[in-house]
GROMACS .gro file of C-alpha atoms in nm:
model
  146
    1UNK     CA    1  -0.482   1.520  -2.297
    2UNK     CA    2  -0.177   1.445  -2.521
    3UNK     CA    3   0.114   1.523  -2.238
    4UNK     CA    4   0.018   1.254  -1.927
    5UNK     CA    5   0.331   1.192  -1.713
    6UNK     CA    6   0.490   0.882  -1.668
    7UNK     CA    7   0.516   0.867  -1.343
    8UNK     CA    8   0.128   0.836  -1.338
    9UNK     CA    9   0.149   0.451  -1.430
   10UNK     CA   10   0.307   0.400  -1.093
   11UNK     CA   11   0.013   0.555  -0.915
   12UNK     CA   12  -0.259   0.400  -1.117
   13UNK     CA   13  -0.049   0.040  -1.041
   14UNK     CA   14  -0.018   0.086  -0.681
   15UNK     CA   15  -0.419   0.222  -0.672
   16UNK     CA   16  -0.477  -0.141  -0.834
   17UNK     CA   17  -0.221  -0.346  -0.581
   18UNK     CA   18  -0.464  -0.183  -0.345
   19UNK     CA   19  -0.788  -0.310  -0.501
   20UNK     CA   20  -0.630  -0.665  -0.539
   21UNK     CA   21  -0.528  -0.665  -0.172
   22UNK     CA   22  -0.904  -0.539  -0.070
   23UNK     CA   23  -1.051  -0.818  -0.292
   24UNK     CA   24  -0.837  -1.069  -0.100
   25UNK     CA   25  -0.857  -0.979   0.242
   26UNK     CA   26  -1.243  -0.970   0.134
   27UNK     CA   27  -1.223  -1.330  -0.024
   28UNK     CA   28  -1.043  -1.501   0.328
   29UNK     CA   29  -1.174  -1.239   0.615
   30UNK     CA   30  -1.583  -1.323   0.539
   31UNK     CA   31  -1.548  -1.729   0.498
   32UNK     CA   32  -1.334  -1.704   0.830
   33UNK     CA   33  -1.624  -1.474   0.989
   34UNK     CA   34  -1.866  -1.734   0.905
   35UNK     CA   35  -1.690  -2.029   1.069
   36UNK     CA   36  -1.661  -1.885   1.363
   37UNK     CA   37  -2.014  -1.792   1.357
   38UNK     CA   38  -2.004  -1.414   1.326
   39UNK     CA   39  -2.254  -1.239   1.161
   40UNK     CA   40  -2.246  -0.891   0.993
   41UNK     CA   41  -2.672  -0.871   1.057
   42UNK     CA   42  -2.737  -0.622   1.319
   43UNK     CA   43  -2.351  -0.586   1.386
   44UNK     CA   44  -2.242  -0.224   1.443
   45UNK     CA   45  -1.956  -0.055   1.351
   46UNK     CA   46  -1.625  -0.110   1.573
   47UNK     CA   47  -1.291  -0.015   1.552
   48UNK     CA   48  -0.980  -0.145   1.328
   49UNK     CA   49  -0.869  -0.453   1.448
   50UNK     CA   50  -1.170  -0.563   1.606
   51UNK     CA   51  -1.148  -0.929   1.484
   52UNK     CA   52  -0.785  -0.932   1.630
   53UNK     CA   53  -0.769  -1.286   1.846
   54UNK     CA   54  -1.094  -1.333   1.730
   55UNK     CA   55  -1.032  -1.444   1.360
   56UNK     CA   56  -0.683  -1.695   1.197
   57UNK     CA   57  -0.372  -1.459   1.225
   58UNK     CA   58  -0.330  -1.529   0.881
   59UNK     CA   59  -0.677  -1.393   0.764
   60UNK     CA   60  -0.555  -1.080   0.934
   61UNK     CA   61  -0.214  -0.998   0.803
   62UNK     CA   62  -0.471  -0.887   0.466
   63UNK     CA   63  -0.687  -0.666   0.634
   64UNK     CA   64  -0.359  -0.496   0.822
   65UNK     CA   65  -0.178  -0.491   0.522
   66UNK     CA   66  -0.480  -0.316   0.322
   67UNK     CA   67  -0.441  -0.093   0.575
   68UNK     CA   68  -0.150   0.026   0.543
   69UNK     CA   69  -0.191   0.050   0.195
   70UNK     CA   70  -0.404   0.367   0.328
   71UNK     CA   71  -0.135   0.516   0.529
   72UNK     CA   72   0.211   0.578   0.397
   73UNK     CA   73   0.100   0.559   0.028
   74UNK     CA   74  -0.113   0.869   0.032
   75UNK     CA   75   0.265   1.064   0.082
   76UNK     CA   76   0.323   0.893  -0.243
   77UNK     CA   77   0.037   0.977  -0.414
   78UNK     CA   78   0.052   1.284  -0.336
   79UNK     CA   79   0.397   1.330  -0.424
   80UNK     CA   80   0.389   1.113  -0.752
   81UNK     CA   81   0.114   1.392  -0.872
   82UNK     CA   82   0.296   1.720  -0.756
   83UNK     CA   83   0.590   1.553  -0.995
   84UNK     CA   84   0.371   1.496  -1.258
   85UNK     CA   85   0.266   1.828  -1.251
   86UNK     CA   86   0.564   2.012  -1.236
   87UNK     CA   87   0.674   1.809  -1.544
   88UNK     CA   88   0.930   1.577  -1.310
   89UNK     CA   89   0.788   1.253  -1.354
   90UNK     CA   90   1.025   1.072  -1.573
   91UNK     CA   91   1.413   0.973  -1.557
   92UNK     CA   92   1.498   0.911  -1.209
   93UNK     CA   93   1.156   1.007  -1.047
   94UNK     CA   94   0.990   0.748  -1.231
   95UNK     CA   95   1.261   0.453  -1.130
   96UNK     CA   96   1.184   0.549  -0.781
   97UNK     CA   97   0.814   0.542  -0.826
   98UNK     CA   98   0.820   0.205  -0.951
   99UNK     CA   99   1.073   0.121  -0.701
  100UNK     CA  100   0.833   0.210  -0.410
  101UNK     CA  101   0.536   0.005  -0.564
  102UNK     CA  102   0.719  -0.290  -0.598
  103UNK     CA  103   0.868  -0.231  -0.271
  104UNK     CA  104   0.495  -0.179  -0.139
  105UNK     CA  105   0.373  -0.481  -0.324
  106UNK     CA  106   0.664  -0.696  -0.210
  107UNK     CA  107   0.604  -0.579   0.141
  108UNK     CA  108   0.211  -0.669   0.090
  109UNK     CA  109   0.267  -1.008  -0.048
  110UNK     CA  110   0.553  -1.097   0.249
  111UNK     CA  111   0.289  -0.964   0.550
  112UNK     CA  112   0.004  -1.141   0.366
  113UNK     CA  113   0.194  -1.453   0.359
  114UNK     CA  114   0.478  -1.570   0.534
  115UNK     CA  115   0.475  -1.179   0.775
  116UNK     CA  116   0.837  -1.240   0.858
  117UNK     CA  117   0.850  -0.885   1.042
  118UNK     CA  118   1.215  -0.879   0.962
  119UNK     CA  119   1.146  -0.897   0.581
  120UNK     CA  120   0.831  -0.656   0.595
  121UNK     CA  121   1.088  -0.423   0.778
  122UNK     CA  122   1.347  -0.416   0.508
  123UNK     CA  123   1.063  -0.383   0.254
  124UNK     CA  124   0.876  -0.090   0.427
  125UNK     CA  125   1.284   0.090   0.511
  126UNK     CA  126   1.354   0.073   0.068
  127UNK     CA  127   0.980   0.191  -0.044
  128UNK     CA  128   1.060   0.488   0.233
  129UNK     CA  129   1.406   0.541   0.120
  130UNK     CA  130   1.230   0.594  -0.270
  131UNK     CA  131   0.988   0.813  -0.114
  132UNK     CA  132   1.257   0.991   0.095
  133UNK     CA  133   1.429   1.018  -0.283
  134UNK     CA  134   1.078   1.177  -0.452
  135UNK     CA  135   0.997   1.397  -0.236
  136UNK     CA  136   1.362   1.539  -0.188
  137UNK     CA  137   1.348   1.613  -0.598
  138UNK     CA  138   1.003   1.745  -0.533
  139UNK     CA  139   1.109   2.004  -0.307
  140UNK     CA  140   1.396   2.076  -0.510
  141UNK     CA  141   1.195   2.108  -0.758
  142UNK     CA  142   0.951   2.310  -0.616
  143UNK     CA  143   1.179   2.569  -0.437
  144UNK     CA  144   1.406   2.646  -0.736
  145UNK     CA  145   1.060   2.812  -0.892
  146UNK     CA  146   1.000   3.040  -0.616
   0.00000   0.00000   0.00000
């Protein structure tokens, strides 16, 4: 495949983001399972957020954020690829793209960290606003071939 779209580097980067912040919620949640003596041997499944109270706040704010790495991003995969393959994923589509993964990674590195709620906020309002933006030229896109 000679022709790939541009904007595809955005999704592949915020697929990786992703896998870093699953590696590192990994890396703290398990060592902070163990000193507080829970086991994962005959432990069954429970829901998300289980090991609220339970485990450090901070250990948390990884697994939440990985979380919602699973939620609003999917609108931007899916998004990023209808661009791509309607031949719209450069110029201004692909500023925005990158604009909502850094956004994204921005917001994951403030709630992993510091999770001022005010500075998440901001964060999470700009990566929508770019995905507001993509998906407007989407459906522009989109409806002017029907």
């Amino acid at each position: 495949m000679n022709n790939v779209s541009p904007i595809l580097g955005s999704v592949v980067a915020l697929i990786g983001w992703s896998l870093v912040m699953m590696a590192w919620m990994y890396a703290t949640r398990f060592p902070a399972m163990w000193r507080k003596g829970i086991s994962l041997k005959g432990r069954v499944g429970s829901k998300t957020g289980a090991l609220d109270g339970v485990i450090e706040d901070h250990v948390q704010w990884k697994a939440h954020n990985y979380n919602h790495l699973m939620e609003q991003p999917t609108l931007f995969y899916a998004v990023a690829l209808t661009l791509a393959l309607i031949d719209q994923g450069d110029g201004i589509n692909l500023y925005l793209a990158w604009a909502y993964v850094a956004f994204r990674i921005l917001h994951s590195l403030v709630q992993a960290t510091t999770n001022i709620v005010l500075h998440r906020l901001i964060l999470f309002a700009l990566s929508s606003v770019a995905l507001l933006g993509l998906t407007v030229h989407a459906a522009i896109a989109v409806c002017s071939h029907l």
